[in-house]
């Protein structure tokens, strides 16, 4: 059973930074498609970052936004997604935070396989419980 547990959220001031962590368990082999999403009260959930790793070549592709809505690089200048296979962890580095970044951030993964298109477009079946990020001025 796949389980995702986020941590690292908190309260920061405008311009601050945070590193969110997601502990991944329940996979026989590590997932090669992982993502971070966020949702604030009264708003739809939106994609923040997606990381796809080609299991044959090891090459990565990253998307910072919601590719399904044509947003590929919205957060590329401020956020960074990474995956540590040895530790079964996925990270999201947040910097230059703004009040609009206030939200609950969710880690999500998929079954191993697929390609960059299915990774960035198809729904994620596995979700964590979320970690709250609050940015104040």
XYZ file of C-alpha atoms in Angstrom:
137
model
C 0.000 0.000 0.000
C 1.488 3.289 -1.094
C 1.761 5.896 1.620
C 2.962 9.470 1.356
C 3.728 11.614 4.375
C 4.541 15.295 3.962
C 6.399 17.485 6.403
C 8.260 20.774 6.517
C 5.423 23.240 6.249
C 5.204 26.247 8.511
C 4.829 29.998 8.765
C 7.323 32.271 7.040
C 7.537 35.907 6.086
C 7.422 37.232 2.573
C 10.632 36.418 0.753
C 11.378 33.450 2.988
C 12.134 29.862 2.100
C 10.965 26.401 3.093
C 11.799 22.846 2.147
C 8.896 20.446 2.044
C 9.576 16.737 2.347
C 7.532 13.736 1.325
C 8.362 10.274 2.638
C 7.318 7.621 0.141
C 6.624 4.020 1.089
C 4.833 0.969 -0.265
C 6.567 0.748 -3.633
C 8.560 -2.282 -4.722
C 10.522 0.027 -7.029
C 10.583 3.788 -6.558
C 8.031 5.794 -8.516
C 9.357 7.680 -11.522
C 6.576 10.266 -11.576
C 6.142 12.455 -8.521
C 4.516 15.801 -7.988
C 3.529 18.557 -5.638
C 0.175 20.298 -5.679
C -1.407 22.953 -3.512
C -4.832 24.149 -2.519
C -5.983 27.166 -0.561
C -9.500 27.740 0.812
C -12.007 28.592 -1.880
C -9.620 27.765 -4.719
C -9.120 24.761 -6.946
C -6.171 22.507 -6.399
C -3.321 23.468 -8.703
C -0.161 21.795 -9.863
C 3.086 23.194 -8.489
C 5.834 20.858 -9.688
C 6.120 17.487 -11.395
C 9.245 15.397 -11.818
C 9.439 12.583 -14.358
C 12.394 10.232 -14.599
C 12.864 8.011 -17.621
C 13.453 4.564 -16.103
C 15.607 3.487 -19.066
C 17.854 6.525 -19.476
C 17.652 8.149 -16.047
C 16.914 11.509 -17.651
C 14.636 13.883 -15.772
C 11.965 16.247 -16.962
C 10.429 18.826 -14.679
C 7.308 20.905 -14.951
C 6.574 23.822 -12.688
C 2.894 24.525 -12.872
C -0.066 22.648 -14.272
C 0.814 21.131 -17.667
C -2.772 20.036 -18.211
C -3.691 23.719 -18.243
C -0.755 24.753 -20.379
C 1.321 25.992 -17.469
C 4.778 24.468 -17.655
C 7.106 26.937 -15.965
C 5.020 29.115 -13.674
C 7.128 28.453 -10.593
C 10.463 27.470 -12.140
C 12.226 30.578 -10.883
C 11.189 30.073 -7.245
C 10.499 26.372 -6.632
C 12.553 23.220 -7.149
C 11.432 19.591 -7.033
C 13.830 16.728 -6.409
C 13.777 13.043 -5.525
C 16.186 11.024 -3.409
C 15.749 7.388 -4.416
C 18.031 6.063 -1.716
C 16.004 7.737 1.032
C 12.586 7.300 -0.641
C 12.011 11.021 -0.344
C 10.618 13.735 -2.585
C 11.385 17.363 -1.854
C 10.029 20.734 -2.834
C 12.237 23.735 -2.224
C 10.258 26.956 -1.952
C 11.966 30.337 -2.130
C 11.010 34.000 -2.508
C 7.680 33.108 -0.989
C 4.688 35.385 -1.441
C 1.381 35.624 0.447
C -0.309 33.996 -2.580
C 1.785 30.881 -1.939
C -0.177 30.272 1.267
C -1.855 26.902 0.869
C -1.854 23.268 1.868
C 0.801 21.483 -0.177
C 0.284 17.882 -1.196
C 2.737 15.277 -2.435
C 1.474 12.871 -5.093
C 2.860 9.881 -6.961
C 1.929 7.397 -9.645
C 2.611 3.770 -10.372
C 6.014 3.214 -11.872
C 6.142 3.415 -15.656
C 4.579 5.674 -18.219
C 6.202 8.519 -20.070
C 6.628 12.219 -19.577
C 3.261 12.974 -21.154
C 1.281 10.551 -18.975
C 3.253 11.721 -15.959
C 2.473 15.382 -16.503
C -1.102 15.016 -17.749
C -2.793 11.979 -16.215
C -4.308 12.101 -12.723
C -2.207 11.118 -9.742
C -3.703 8.193 -7.801
C -1.670 8.462 -4.585
C -1.767 11.474 -2.269
C -0.416 12.531 1.079
C -2.369 14.314 3.767
C -0.810 17.702 3.075
C 1.355 20.204 4.920
C 0.376 23.811 5.526
C 2.467 26.715 4.282
C 1.567 30.193 5.481
C 3.332 33.287 4.155
C 2.753 36.544 5.967
C 3.803 40.081 5.150
